[in-house]
């Protein structure tokens, strides 16, 4: 299951056929080994005038009927492929040169759809799909009036059912007919409209809508004969006729073709439906519901095509999942904050209570003596710390002078007053170059600065007495650090 199906719960897509007289809902299930199985089917009769010519007229009654149908099903169904009567629709096959392929073919189909439809583009929904035989390079163009499609979609949404795709009944029924090369002429009737269609290889090749409320058997037979003769121009003649929807028994009459049940795809459990013909559009719509949404490029007569709708839904699902995660994470953080706050309040209350208990305890003589000893100890610690912090560590200075000294320079005295006061060195050097070397060593030391050697006893060349003054570079380094 894809992530979109997981979050939108769209795994169950039913087929819903709408006629002027009834609603028929079918739910199929596809198993890897068992094949396709009929899992649910329900029918709800409509009051006269609620739907006329496939158009929802009384939306309130229609919505109530849809809710009653879903309640009968006892299965949670949120999505459906709907099938509408072809009373206000149009379909035709368009053939193109064999060399026209790819994007050029798509552009040609769209151009033909703009100019070959019987109504203006703002009054209809148009879509197309390629034929089953690539060699023929043909496409089926189909349209339906917007004032028929929109009320049905909006009414179903009010009833809690989202439309995945919308198609006419003949397209749905063609999907339920077994894939065979022999063409089949099909009859259906909705209200005052008679629809004659030709199906071959699961593909609707011809659609003929006759708005004749008072049609009799002779009229129907004549129309069937005309369509059969037209179909003889196809690669195979039409020999069989079948009913694929509602059909009054009295309109059968003597038809020019042999009437037989339509050959159906293999679906387990169809015998429970009884008469199959009225259920074919709903079965075909339910079969489409088994196609993965990302692979559904069939005709859908809605505001947005199936491919664009699927992309939009994936974006909506991602946004919805992200928002749900954000809300859930925010709730978690809020709950964690309040839980921590309550815990801290409880800890603080316990601590305050313990302090109150300690304060309320009577003070004994031993406690007073212990308090006096603690005060004396703290005073002694403070005095010792003062002595410790005021004591100067002259050892680094002495060690530095030892490392700089040599056998040619003898120090007779070192005056160390305070770290921020000058240090005075007195002594004698074996020669004047030795004295200069000693001064340079002091200047290069990182511990001393401002080394000063007065020019005295210039006449002497050996055993030269000297007096040097200098300062500590960082006096604070000679004091101990705070413990």
GROMACS .gro file of N, CA and C in nm, residues 286-404:
model
  357
  286UNK      N    1  -1.668  -0.024  -1.016
  286UNK     CA    2  -1.595  -0.086  -0.906
  286UNK      C    3  -1.465  -0.149  -0.954
  287UNK      N    4  -1.465  -0.205  -1.077
  287UNK     CA    5  -1.341  -0.259  -1.133
  287UNK      C    6  -1.237  -0.150  -1.151
  288UNK      N    7  -1.280  -0.032  -1.189
  288UNK     CA    8  -1.187   0.080  -1.200
  288UNK      C    9  -1.129   0.117  -1.063
  289UNK      N   10  -1.210   0.101  -0.959
  289UNK     CA   11  -1.162   0.129  -0.824
  289UNK      C   12  -1.049   0.040  -0.779
  290UNK      N   13  -1.031  -0.076  -0.847
  290UNK     CA   14  -0.920  -0.167  -0.813
  290UNK      C   15  -0.789  -0.125  -0.879
  291UNK      N   16  -0.796  -0.036  -0.978
  291UNK     CA   17  -0.675   0.010  -1.046
  291UNK      C   18  -0.599   0.105  -0.953
  292UNK      N   19  -0.468   0.088  -0.932
  292UNK     CA   20  -0.393   0.183  -0.849
  292UNK      C   21  -0.411   0.326  -0.900
  293UNK      N   22  -0.431   0.417  -0.809
  293UNK     CA   23  -0.460   0.555  -0.849
  293UNK      C   24  -0.352   0.614  -0.937
  294UNK      N   25  -0.225   0.580  -0.908
  294UNK     CA   26  -0.116   0.638  -0.985
  294UNK      C   27  -0.111   0.585  -1.128
  295UNK      N   28  -0.185   0.473  -1.154
  295UNK     CA   29  -0.187   0.415  -1.289
  295UNK      C   30  -0.317   0.442  -1.363
  296UNK      N   31  -0.409   0.515  -1.302
  296UNK     CA   32  -0.540   0.540  -1.362
  296UNK      C   33  -0.531   0.661  -1.455
  297UNK      N   34  -0.528   0.633  -1.587
  297UNK     CA   35  -0.527   0.740  -1.687
  297UNK      C   36  -0.648   0.729  -1.779
  298UNK      N   37  -0.757   0.672  -1.725
  298UNK     CA   38  -0.879   0.655  -1.803
  298UNK      C   39  -0.961   0.784  -1.802
  299UNK      N   40  -1.065   0.786  -1.882
  299UNK     CA   41  -1.149   0.906  -1.893
  299UNK      C   42  -1.218   0.934  -1.760
  300UNK      N   43  -1.209   1.058  -1.716
  300UNK     CA   44  -1.280   1.104  -1.597
  300UNK      C   45  -1.336   1.242  -1.627
  301UNK      N   46  -1.468   1.254  -1.622
  301UNK     CA   47  -1.536   1.378  -1.664
  301UNK      C   48  -1.564   1.464  -1.542
  302UNK      N   49  -1.455   1.526  -1.490
  302UNK     CA   50  -1.464   1.612  -1.371
  302UNK      C   51  -1.385   1.740  -1.395
  303UNK      N   52  -1.385   1.826  -1.294
  303UNK     CA   53  -1.312   1.953  -1.304
  303UNK      C   54  -1.162   1.928  -1.322
  304UNK      N   55  -1.112   1.825  -1.255
  304UNK     CA   56  -0.969   1.791  -1.262
  304UNK      C   57  -0.958   1.645  -1.304
  305UNK      N   58  -0.865   1.617  -1.397
  305UNK     CA   59  -0.844   1.481  -1.443
  305UNK      C   60  -0.787   1.392  -1.334
  306UNK      N   61  -0.790   1.261  -1.357
  306UNK     CA   62  -0.745   1.167  -1.255
  306UNK      C   63  -0.598   1.183  -1.222
  307UNK      N   64  -0.512   1.210  -1.323
  307UNK     CA   65  -0.369   1.223  -1.297
  307UNK      C   66  -0.341   1.347  -1.212
  308UNK      N   67  -0.400   1.461  -1.252
  308UNK     CA   68  -0.377   1.585  -1.176
  308UNK      C   69  -0.437   1.575  -1.037
  309UNK      N   70  -0.555   1.511  -1.026
  309UNK     CA   71  -0.618   1.497  -0.895
  309UNK      C   72  -0.533   1.413  -0.802
  310UNK      N   73  -0.470   1.308  -0.855
  310UNK     CA   74  -0.386   1.222  -0.771
  310UNK      C   75  -0.264   1.299  -0.721
  311UNK      N   76  -0.202   1.380  -0.808
  311UNK     CA   77  -0.086   1.459  -0.766
  311UNK      C   78  -0.125   1.560  -0.658
  312UNK      N   79  -0.241   1.626  -0.678
  312UNK     CA   80  -0.287   1.721  -0.578
  312UNK      C   81  -0.315   1.652  -0.446
  313UNK      N   82  -0.373   1.533  -0.453
  313UNK     CA   83  -0.406   1.462  -0.331
  313UNK      C   84  -0.280   1.420  -0.255
  314UNK      N   85  -0.176   1.381  -0.328
  314UNK     CA   86  -0.051   1.346  -0.260
  314UNK      C   87   0.007   1.467  -0.187
  315UNK      N   88  -0.001   1.585  -0.252
  315UNK     CA   89   0.048   1.706  -0.186
  315UNK      C   90  -0.036   1.739  -0.062
  316UNK      N   91  -0.169   1.721  -0.076
  316UNK     CA   92  -0.258   1.748   0.038
  316UNK      C   93  -0.230   1.651   0.152
  317UNK      N   94  -0.208   1.524   0.117
  317UNK     CA   95  -0.181   1.423   0.219
  317UNK      C   96  -0.052   1.455   0.293
  318UNK      N   97   0.052   1.495   0.218
  318UNK     CA   98   0.180   1.529   0.282
  318UNK      C   99   0.162   1.646   0.379
  319UNK      N  100   0.087   1.748   0.335
  319UNK     CA  101   0.063   1.864   0.421
  319UNK      C  102  -0.016   1.824   0.544
  320UNK      N  103  -0.116   1.737   0.523
  320UNK     CA  104  -0.199   1.693   0.634
  320UNK      C  105  -0.118   1.613   0.735
  321UNK      N  106  -0.032   1.524   0.685
  321UNK     CA  107   0.051   1.442   0.774
  321UNK      C  108   0.147   1.531   0.853
  322UNK      N  109   0.207   1.629   0.782
  322UNK     CA  110   0.301   1.719   0.849
  322UNK      C  111   0.231   1.799   0.958
  323UNK      N  112   0.111   1.849   0.928
  323UNK     CA  113   0.037   1.928   1.027
  323UNK      C  114  -0.002   1.842   1.147
  324UNK      N  115  -0.043   1.716   1.119
  324UNK     CA  116  -0.079   1.627   1.229
  324UNK      C  117   0.042   1.598   1.318
  325UNK      N  118   0.158   1.575   1.254
  325UNK     CA  119   0.279   1.550   1.331
  325UNK      C  120   0.315   1.671   1.417
  326UNK      N  121   0.303   1.791   1.357
  326UNK     CA  122   0.336   1.913   1.431
  326UNK      C  123   0.244   1.931   1.551
  327UNK      N  124   0.114   1.909   1.530
  327UNK     CA  125   0.018   1.922   1.640
  327UNK      C  126   0.048   1.820   1.748
  328UNK      N  127   0.074   1.695   1.707
  328UNK     CA  128   0.102   1.590   1.806
  328UNK      C  129   0.229   1.620   1.885
  329UNK      N  130   0.333   1.669   1.814
  329UNK     CA  131   0.458   1.701   1.884
  329UNK      C  132   0.438   1.819   1.979
  330UNK      N  133   0.357   1.916   1.938
  330UNK     CA  134   0.329   2.031   2.025
  330UNK      C  135   0.254   1.987   2.150
  331UNK      N  136   0.157   1.896   2.131
  331UNK     CA  137   0.083   1.845   2.246
  331UNK      C  138   0.176   1.770   2.341
  332UNK      N  139   0.269   1.692   2.282
  332UNK     CA  140   0.365   1.618   2.365
  332UNK      C  141   0.452   1.714   2.447
  333UNK      N  142   0.504   1.819   2.381
  333UNK     CA  143   0.588   1.915   2.453
  333UNK      C  144   0.509   1.986   2.563
  334UNK      N  145   0.383   2.021   2.532
  334UNK     CA  146   0.300   2.089   2.632
  334UNK      C  147   0.275   1.998   2.752
  335UNK      N  148   0.245   1.871   2.722
  335UNK     CA  149   0.222   1.776   2.831
  335UNK      C  150   0.347   1.755   2.914
  336UNK      N  151   0.463   1.746   2.846
  336UNK     CA  152   0.589   1.728   2.918
  336UNK      C  153   0.619   1.849   3.006
  337UNK      N  154   0.590   1.970   2.954
  337UNK     CA  155   0.614   2.092   3.033
  337UNK      C  156   0.529   2.093   3.159
  338UNK      N  157   0.399   2.062   3.143
  338UNK     CA  158   0.310   2.066   3.259
  338UNK      C  159   0.347   1.955   3.358
  339UNK      N  160   0.388   1.838   3.307
  339UNK     CA  161   0.429   1.731   3.398
  339UNK      C  162   0.553   1.772   3.478
  340UNK      N  163   0.650   1.836   3.411
  340UNK     CA  164   0.771   1.883   3.479
  340UNK      C  165   0.736   1.992   3.580
  341UNK      N  166   0.646   2.082   3.539
  341UNK     CA  167   0.607   2.191   3.629
  341UNK      C  168   0.539   2.136   3.754
  342UNK      N  169   0.450   2.039   3.736
  342UNK     CA  170   0.382   1.979   3.852
  342UNK      C  171   0.482   1.907   3.943
  343UNK      N  172   0.580   1.838   3.881
  343UNK     CA  173   0.681   1.770   3.962
  343UNK      C  174   0.763   1.870   4.043
  344UNK      N  175   0.805   1.979   3.980
  344UNK     CA  176   0.883   2.081   4.052
  344UNK      C  177   0.801   2.145   4.164
  345UNK      N  178   0.671   2.167   4.138
  345UNK     CA  179   0.586   2.222   4.242
  345UNK      C  180   0.578   2.129   4.362
  346UNK      N  181   0.569   1.999   4.331
  346UNK     CA  182   0.562   1.902   4.439
  346UNK      C  183   0.692   1.897   4.518
  347UNK      N  184   0.807   1.897   4.446
  347UNK     CA  185   0.937   1.894   4.513
  347UNK      C  186   0.956   2.019   4.599
  348UNK      N  187   0.919   2.135   4.544
  348UNK     CA  188   0.933   2.260   4.619
  348UNK      C  189   0.846   2.260   4.744
  349UNK      N  190   0.724   2.207   4.730
  349UNK     CA  191   0.635   2.202   4.846
  349UNK      C  192   0.694   2.113   4.956
  350UNK      N  193   0.751   1.997   4.916
  350UNK     CA  194   0.813   1.908   5.015
  350UNK      C  195   0.933   1.973   5.080
  351UNK      N  196   1.014   2.045   4.999
  351UNK     CA  197   1.131   2.112   5.054
  351UNK      C  198   1.090   2.221   5.153
  352UNK      N  199   0.990   2.300   5.116
  352UNK     CA  200   0.942   2.407   5.207
  352UNK      C  201   0.888   2.349   5.337
  353UNK      N  202   0.821   2.235   5.326
  353UNK     CA  203   0.767   2.173   5.447
  353UNK      C  204   0.879   2.124   5.538
  354UNK      N  205   0.985   2.067   5.477
  354UNK     CA  206   1.098   2.023   5.559
  354UNK      C  207   1.165   2.141   5.629
  355UNK      N  208   1.181   2.254   5.558
  355UNK     CA  209   1.241   2.373   5.620
  355UNK      C  210   1.157   2.420   5.738
  356UNK      N  211   1.023   2.420   5.716
  356UNK     CA  212   0.935   2.462   5.826
  356UNK      C  213   0.949   2.369   5.946
  357UNK      N  214   0.963   2.240   5.919
  357UNK     CA  215   0.978   2.144   6.029
  357UNK      C  216   1.107   2.167   6.105
  358UNK      N  217   1.216   2.196   6.032
  358UNK     CA  218   1.344   2.224   6.098
  358UNK      C  219   1.336   2.351   6.181
  359UNK      N  220   1.272   2.455   6.128
  359UNK     CA  221   1.261   2.582   6.201
  359UNK      C  222   1.179   2.564   6.328
  360UNK      N  223   1.078   2.481   6.318
  360UNK     CA  224   0.989   2.461   6.433
  360UNK      C  225   1.051   2.377   6.543
  361UNK      N  226   1.162   2.311   6.516
  361UNK     CA  227   1.226   2.226   6.618
  361UNK      C  228   1.287   2.313   6.727
  362UNK      N  229   1.277   2.277   6.858
  362UNK     CA  230   1.338   2.355   6.968
  362UNK      C  231   1.490   2.349   6.963
  363UNK      N  232   1.556   2.462   6.998
  363UNK     CA  233   1.701   2.473   6.998
  363UNK      C  234   1.755   2.429   7.133
  364UNK      N  235   1.842   2.330   7.138
  364UNK     CA  236   1.899   2.277   7.263
  364UNK      C  237   2.031   2.346   7.294
  365UNK      N  238   2.082   2.320   7.418
  365UNK     CA  239   2.211   2.379   7.459
  365UNK      C  240   2.323   2.326   7.372
  366UNK      N  241   2.317   2.198   7.339
  366UNK     CA  242   2.420   2.140   7.251
  366UNK      C  243   2.420   2.208   7.116
  367UNK      N  244   2.302   2.242   7.065
  367UNK     CA  245   2.294   2.309   6.935
  367UNK      C  246   2.358   2.448   6.942
  368UNK      N  247   2.337   2.522   7.055
  368UNK     CA  248   2.399   2.655   7.068
  368UNK      C  249   2.551   2.642   7.071
  369UNK      N  250   2.603   2.541   7.147
  369UNK     CA  251   2.747   2.521   7.153
  369UNK      C  252   2.804   2.485   7.016
  370UNK      N  253   2.731   2.400   6.945
  370UNK     CA  254   2.775   2.360   6.812
  370UNK      C  255   2.777   2.480   6.717
  371UNK      N  256   2.678   2.568   6.731
  371UNK     CA  257   2.673   2.687   6.646
  371UNK      C  258   2.791   2.778   6.674
  372UNK      N  259   2.829   2.793   6.806
  372UNK     CA  260   2.942   2.879   6.842
  372UNK      C  261   3.073   2.822   6.786
  373UNK      N  262   3.088   2.689   6.795
  373UNK     CA  263   3.208   2.627   6.740
  373UNK      C  264   3.216   2.644   6.589
  374UNK      N  265   3.102   2.633   6.523
  374UNK     CA  266   3.100   2.651   6.377
  374UNK      C  267   3.139   2.793   6.340
  375UNK      N  268   3.093   2.893   6.419
  375UNK     CA  269   3.130   3.032   6.392
  375UNK      C  270   3.279   3.054   6.411
  376UNK      N  271   3.335   2.997   6.521
  376UNK     CA  272   3.478   3.012   6.543
  376UNK      C  273   3.558   2.948   6.430
  377UNK      N  274   3.512   2.832   6.387
  377UNK     CA  275   3.583   2.763   6.278
  377UNK      C  276   3.581   2.846   6.149
  378UNK      N  277   3.465   2.904   6.118
  378UNK     CA  278   3.455   2.987   5.996
  378UNK      C  279   3.547   3.109   6.005
  379UNK      N  280   3.558   3.170   6.125
  379UNK     CA  281   3.646   3.286   6.141
  379UNK      C  282   3.791   3.245   6.120
  380UNK      N  283   3.831   3.130   6.177
  380UNK     CA  284   3.968   3.082   6.161
  380UNK      C  285   3.999   3.053   6.014
  381UNK      N  286   3.903   2.993   5.945
  381UNK     CA  287   3.923   2.965   5.802
  381UNK      C  288   3.941   3.093   5.724
  382UNK      N  289   3.860   3.197   5.756
  382UNK     CA  290   3.870   3.325   5.685
  382UNK      C  291   4.005   3.391   5.711
  383UNK      N  292   4.055   3.384   5.840
  383UNK     CA  293   4.184   3.443   5.872
  383UNK      C  294   4.297   3.369   5.799
  384UNK      N  295   4.289   3.238   5.800
  384UNK     CA  296   4.392   3.159   5.732
  384UNK      C  297   4.393   3.186   5.582
  385UNK      N  298   4.275   3.200   5.525
  385UNK     CA  299   4.266   3.228   5.382
  385UNK      C  300   4.326   3.364   5.350
  386UNK      N  301   4.308   3.462   5.442
  386UNK     CA  302   4.367   3.595   5.421
  386UNK      C  303   4.519   3.588   5.421
  387UNK      N  304   4.572   3.512   5.519
  387UNK     CA  305   4.717   3.496   5.523
  387UNK      C  306   4.768   3.427   5.397
  388UNK      N  307   4.694   3.327   5.360
  388UNK     CA  308   4.736   3.249   5.241
  388UNK      C  309   4.736   3.336   5.116
  389UNK      N  310   4.633   3.418   5.102
  389UNK     CA  311   4.622   3.499   4.981
  389UNK      C  312   4.721   3.615   4.981
  390UNK      N  313   4.768   3.659   5.102
  390UNK     CA  314   4.862   3.771   5.109
  390UNK      C  315   5.008   3.725   5.101
  391UNK      N  316   5.033   3.598   5.114
  391UNK     CA  317   5.169   3.546   5.110
  391UNK      C  318   5.222   3.549   4.967
  392UNK      N  319   5.346   3.598   4.949
  392UNK     CA  320   5.409   3.607   4.817
  392UNK      C  321   5.496   3.485   4.794
  393UNK      N  322   5.486   3.430   4.673
  393UNK     CA  323   5.568   3.314   4.637
  393UNK      C  324   5.689   3.365   4.558
  394UNK      N  325   5.802   3.381   4.630
  394UNK     CA  326   5.924   3.432   4.564
  394UNK      C  327   6.006   3.321   4.499
  395UNK      N  328   5.965   3.196   4.520
  395UNK     CA  329   6.046   3.086   4.470
  395UNK      C  330   6.067   3.092   4.319
  396UNK      N  331   5.963   3.123   4.235
  396UNK     CA  332   5.987   3.131   4.090
  396UNK      C  333   6.093   3.235   4.054
  397UNK      N  334   6.100   3.346   4.133
  397UNK     CA  335   6.200   3.449   4.104
  397UNK      C  336   6.340   3.396   4.134
  398UNK      N  337   6.355   3.329   4.249
  398UNK     CA  338   6.484   3.275   4.286
  398UNK      C  339   6.531   3.171   4.185
  399UNK      N  340   6.435   3.083   4.142
  399UNK     CA  341   6.470   2.980   4.044
  399UNK      C  342   6.512   3.042   3.911
  400UNK      N  343   6.445   3.150   3.871
  400UNK     CA  344   6.479   3.215   3.744
  400UNK      C  345   6.618   3.278   3.752
  401UNK      N  346   6.654   3.341   3.866
  401UNK     CA  347   6.786   3.402   3.881
  401UNK      C  348   6.895   3.295   3.880
  402UNK      N  349   6.865   3.178   3.943
  402UNK     CA  350   6.962   3.070   3.942
  402UNK      C  351   6.988   3.021   3.800
  403UNK      N  352   6.880   3.011   3.720
  403UNK     CA  353   6.898   2.960   3.584
  403UNK      C  354   6.973   3.058   3.496
  404UNK      N  355   6.960   3.189   3.524
  404UNK     CA  356   7.028   3.291   3.442
  404UNK      C  357   7.174   3.308   3.487
   0.00000   0.00000   0.00000
